[in-house]
XYZ file of N, CA, C and O in Angstrom:
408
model
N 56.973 35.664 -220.895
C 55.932 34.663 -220.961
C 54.789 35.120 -220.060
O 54.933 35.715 -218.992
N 53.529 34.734 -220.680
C 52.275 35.030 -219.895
C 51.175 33.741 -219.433
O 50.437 33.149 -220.220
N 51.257 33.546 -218.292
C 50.619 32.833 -218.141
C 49.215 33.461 -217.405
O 49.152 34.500 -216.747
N 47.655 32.126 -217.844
C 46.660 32.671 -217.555
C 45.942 31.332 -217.043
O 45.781 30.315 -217.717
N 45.604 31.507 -215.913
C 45.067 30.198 -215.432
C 43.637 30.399 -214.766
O 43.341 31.467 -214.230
N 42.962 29.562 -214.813
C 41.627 29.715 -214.263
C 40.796 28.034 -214.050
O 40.667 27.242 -214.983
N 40.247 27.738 -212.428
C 39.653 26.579 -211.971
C 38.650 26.847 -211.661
O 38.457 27.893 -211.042
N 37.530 25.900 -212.017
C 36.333 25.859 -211.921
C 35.486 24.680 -211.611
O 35.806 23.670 -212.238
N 34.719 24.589 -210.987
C 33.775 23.576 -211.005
C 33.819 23.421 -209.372
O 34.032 24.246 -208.483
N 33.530 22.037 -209.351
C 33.928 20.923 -208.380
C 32.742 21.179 -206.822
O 31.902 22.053 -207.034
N 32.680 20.689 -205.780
C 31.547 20.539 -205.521
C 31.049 21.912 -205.290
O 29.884 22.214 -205.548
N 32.227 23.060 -204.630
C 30.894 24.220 -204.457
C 31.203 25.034 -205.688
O 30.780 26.189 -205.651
N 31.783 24.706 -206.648
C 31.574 25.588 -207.912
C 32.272 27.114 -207.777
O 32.015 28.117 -208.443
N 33.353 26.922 -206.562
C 34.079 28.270 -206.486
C 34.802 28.742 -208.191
O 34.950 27.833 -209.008
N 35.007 29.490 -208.388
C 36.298 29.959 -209.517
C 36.968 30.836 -209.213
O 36.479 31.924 -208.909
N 38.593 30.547 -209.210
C 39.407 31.230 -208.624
C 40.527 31.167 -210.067
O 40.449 30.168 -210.782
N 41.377 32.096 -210.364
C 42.733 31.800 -211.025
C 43.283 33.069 -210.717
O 42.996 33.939 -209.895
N 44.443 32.904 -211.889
C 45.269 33.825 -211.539
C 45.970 34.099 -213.069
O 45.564 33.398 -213.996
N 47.083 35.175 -213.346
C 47.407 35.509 -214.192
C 49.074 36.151 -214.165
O 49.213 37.075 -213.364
N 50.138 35.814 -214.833
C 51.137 36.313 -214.334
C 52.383 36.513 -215.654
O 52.834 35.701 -216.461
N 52.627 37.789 -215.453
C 53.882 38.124 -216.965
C 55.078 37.778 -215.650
O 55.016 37.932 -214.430
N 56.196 37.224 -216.605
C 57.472 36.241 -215.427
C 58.173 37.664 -215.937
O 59.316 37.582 -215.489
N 58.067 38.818 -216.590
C 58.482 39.951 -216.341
C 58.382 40.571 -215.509
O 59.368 41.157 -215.060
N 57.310 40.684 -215.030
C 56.520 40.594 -213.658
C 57.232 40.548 -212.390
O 57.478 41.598 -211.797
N 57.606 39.351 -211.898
C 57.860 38.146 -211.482
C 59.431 38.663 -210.389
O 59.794 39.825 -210.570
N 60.002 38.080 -209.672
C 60.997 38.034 -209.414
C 61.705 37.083 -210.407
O 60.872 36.486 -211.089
N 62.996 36.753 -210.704
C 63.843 36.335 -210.988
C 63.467 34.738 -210.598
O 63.089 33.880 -211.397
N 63.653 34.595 -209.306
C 63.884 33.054 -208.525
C 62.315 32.614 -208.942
O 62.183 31.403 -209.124
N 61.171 33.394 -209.110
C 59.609 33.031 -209.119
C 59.495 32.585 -210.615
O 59.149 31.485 -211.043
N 59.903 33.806 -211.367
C 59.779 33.606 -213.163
C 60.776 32.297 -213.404
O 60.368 31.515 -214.263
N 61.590 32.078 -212.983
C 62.303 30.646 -213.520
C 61.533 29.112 -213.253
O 61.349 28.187 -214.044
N 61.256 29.218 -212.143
C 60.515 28.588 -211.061
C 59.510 27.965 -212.521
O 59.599 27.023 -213.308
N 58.368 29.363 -212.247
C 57.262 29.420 -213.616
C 57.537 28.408 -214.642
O 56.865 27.426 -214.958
N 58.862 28.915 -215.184
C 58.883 28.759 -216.585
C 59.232 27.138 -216.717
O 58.459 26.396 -217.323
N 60.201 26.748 -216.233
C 60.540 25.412 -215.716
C 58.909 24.409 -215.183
O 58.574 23.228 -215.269
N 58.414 25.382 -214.763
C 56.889 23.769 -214.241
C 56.189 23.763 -215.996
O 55.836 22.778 -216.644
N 56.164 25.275 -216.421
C 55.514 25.300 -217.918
C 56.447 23.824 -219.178
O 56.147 22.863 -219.886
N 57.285 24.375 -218.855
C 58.635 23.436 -220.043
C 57.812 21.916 -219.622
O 57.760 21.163 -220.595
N 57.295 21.458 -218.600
C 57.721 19.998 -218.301
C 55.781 19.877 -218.657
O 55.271 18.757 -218.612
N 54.937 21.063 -218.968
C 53.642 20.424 -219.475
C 53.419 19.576 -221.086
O 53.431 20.268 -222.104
N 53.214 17.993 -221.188
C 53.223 17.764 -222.381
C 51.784 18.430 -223.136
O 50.623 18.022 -223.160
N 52.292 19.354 -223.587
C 51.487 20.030 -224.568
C 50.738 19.575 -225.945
O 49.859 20.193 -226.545
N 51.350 18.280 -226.289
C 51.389 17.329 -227.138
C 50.915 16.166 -226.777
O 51.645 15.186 -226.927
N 49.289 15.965 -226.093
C 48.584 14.859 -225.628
C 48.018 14.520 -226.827
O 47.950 15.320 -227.760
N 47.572 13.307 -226.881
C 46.905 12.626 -227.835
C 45.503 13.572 -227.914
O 45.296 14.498 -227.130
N 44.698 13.229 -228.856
C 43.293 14.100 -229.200
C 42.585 13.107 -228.389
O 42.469 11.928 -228.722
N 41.977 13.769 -226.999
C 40.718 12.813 -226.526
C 41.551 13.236 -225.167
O 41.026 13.901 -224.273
N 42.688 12.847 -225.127
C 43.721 13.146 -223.913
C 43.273 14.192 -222.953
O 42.426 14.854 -223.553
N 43.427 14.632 -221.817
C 43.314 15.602 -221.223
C 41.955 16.717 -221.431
O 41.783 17.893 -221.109
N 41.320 15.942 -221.963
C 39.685 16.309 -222.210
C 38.950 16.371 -220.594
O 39.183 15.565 -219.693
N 37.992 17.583 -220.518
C 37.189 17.140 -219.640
C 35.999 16.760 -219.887
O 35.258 17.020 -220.834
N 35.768 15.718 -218.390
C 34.951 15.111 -218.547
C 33.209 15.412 -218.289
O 32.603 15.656 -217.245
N 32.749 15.285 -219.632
C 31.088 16.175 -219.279
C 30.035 15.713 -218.609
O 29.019 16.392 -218.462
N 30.190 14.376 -218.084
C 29.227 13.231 -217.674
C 29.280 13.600 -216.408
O 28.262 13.764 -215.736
N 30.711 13.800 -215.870
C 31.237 13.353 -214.045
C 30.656 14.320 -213.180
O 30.424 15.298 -213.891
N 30.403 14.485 -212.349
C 29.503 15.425 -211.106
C 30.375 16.279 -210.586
O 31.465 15.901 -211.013
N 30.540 17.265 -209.874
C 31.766 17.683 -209.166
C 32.963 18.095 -209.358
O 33.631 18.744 -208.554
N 33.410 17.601 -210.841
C 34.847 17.638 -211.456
C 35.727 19.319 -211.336
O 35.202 20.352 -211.752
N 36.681 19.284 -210.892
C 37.054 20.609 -210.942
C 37.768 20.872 -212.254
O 38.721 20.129 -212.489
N 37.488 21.744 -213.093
C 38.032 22.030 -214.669
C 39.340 23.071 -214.489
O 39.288 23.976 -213.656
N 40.386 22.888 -215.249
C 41.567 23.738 -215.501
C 42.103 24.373 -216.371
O 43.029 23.928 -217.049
N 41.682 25.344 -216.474
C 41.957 25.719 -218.103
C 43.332 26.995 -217.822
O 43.593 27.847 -216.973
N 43.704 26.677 -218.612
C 45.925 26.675 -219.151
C 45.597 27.823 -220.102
O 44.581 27.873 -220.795
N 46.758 28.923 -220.055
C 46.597 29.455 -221.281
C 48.108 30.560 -221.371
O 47.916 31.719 -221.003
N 49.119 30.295 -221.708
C 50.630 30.198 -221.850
C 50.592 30.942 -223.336
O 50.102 30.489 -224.371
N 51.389 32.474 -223.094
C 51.469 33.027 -224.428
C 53.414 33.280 -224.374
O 54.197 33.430 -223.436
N 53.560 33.232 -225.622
C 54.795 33.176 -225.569
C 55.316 33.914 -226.509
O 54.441 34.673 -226.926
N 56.570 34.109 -227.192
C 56.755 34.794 -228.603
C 56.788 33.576 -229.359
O 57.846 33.533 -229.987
N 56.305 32.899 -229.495
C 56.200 31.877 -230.648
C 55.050 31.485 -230.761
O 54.775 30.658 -231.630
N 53.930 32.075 -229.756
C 52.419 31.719 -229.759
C 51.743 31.327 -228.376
O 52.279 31.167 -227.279
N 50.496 31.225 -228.722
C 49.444 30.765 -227.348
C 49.637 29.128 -227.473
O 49.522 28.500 -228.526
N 49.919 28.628 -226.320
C 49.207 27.383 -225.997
C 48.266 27.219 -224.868
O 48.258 27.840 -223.805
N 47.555 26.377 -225.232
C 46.173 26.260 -224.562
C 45.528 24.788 -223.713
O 45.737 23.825 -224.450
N 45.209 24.591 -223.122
C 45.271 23.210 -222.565
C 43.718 23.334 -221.196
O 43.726 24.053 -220.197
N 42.740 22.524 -221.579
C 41.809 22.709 -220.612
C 41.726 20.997 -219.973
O 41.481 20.075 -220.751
N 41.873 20.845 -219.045
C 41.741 19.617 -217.839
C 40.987 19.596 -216.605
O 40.791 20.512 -215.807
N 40.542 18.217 -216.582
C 40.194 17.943 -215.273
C 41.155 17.013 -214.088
O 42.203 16.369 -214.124
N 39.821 17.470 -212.750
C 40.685 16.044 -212.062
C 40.726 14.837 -212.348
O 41.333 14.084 -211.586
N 40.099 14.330 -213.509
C 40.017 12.916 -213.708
C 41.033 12.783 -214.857
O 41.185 11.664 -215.346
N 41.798 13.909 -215.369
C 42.587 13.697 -216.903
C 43.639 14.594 -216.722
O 44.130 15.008 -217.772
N 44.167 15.050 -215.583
C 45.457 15.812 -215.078
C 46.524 15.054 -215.603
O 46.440 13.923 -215.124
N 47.706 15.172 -216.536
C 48.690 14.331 -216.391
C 49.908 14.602 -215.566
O 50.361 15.737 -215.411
N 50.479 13.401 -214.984
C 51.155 13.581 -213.464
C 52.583 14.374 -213.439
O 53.509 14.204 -212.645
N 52.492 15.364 -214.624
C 53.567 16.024 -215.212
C 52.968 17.749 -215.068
O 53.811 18.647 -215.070
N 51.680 18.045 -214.964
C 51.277 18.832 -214.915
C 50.496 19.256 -213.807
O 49.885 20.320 -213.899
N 50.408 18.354 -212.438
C 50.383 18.772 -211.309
C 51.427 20.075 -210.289
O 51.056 20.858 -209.414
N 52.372 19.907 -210.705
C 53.110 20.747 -210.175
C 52.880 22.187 -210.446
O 52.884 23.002 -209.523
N 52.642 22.591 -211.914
C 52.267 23.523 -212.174
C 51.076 24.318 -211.952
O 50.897 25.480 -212.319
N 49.998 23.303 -211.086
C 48.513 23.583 -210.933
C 48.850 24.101 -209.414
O 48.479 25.117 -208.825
N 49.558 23.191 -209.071
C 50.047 23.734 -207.299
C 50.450 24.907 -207.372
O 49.953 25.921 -206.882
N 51.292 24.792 -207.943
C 52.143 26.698 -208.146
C 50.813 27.809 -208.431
O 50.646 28.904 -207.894
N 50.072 27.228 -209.308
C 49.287 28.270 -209.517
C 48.035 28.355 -208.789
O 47.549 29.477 -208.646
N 47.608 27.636 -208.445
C 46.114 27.239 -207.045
C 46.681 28.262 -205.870
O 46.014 29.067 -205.219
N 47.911 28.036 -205.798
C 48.608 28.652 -204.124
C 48.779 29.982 -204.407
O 49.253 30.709 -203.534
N 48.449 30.459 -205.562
C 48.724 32.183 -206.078
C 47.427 32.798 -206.695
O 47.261 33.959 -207.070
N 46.462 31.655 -206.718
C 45.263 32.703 -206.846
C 44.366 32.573 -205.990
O 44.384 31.876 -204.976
N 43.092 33.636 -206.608
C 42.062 33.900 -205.812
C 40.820 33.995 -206.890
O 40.715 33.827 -208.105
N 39.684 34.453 -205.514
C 38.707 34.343 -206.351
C 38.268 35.259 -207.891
O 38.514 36.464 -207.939
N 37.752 34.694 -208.833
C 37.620 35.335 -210.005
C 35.783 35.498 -210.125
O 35.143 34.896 -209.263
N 35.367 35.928 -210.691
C 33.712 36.699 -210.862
C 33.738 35.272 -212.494
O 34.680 34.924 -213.205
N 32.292 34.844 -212.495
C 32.188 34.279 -213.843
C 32.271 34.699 -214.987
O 31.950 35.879 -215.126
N 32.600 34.140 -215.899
C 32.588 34.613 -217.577
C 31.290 35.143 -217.839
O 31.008 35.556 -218.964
């Protein structure tokens, strides 16, 4: 599994992520991974987990999980995080760094 994560916005507009094959990985780290991934509902309603374009400051999260059965994709803010998919933002905030813009 490949995961690809990247945060943006929020008041000073840093962007930092990170990127990680759980082949990669130690053993105890890649399970860890894969287990915070299993518990993201990937299956939000349409409108769900949208960010928000109005709000000032918002820090944006954009998800991007390849697997052998396909990419899933998932972009969020702090105002539309669901409380199932915090854990996985921690894991991954605490393992990256800064990234250069698109």
């Amino acid at each position: 599994m490949k995961v690809h994560f990247r945060q943006s916005g929020g008041f000073a507009g840093v962007i930092q992520g990170c990127e990680f094959d759980t082949e990669d990985l130690r053993v105890e780290e890649a399970k860890r991974l894969e287990a915070l991934v299993k518990q993201v509902p990937w299956d939000l309603p349409v409108g769900a987990g949208r960010a928000q374009t109005g709000a000032r400051d918002i820090t944006r999260y954009e998800l991007v999980v390849e697997t052998e059965r396909g990419e899933r994709h998932l972009t969020l803010d702090d105002l539309s995080v669901p409380e199932k998919v915090w854990p996985l933002l921690e894991f991954l905030l605490e393992r990256s760094s800064p990234q250069k813009p698109r």
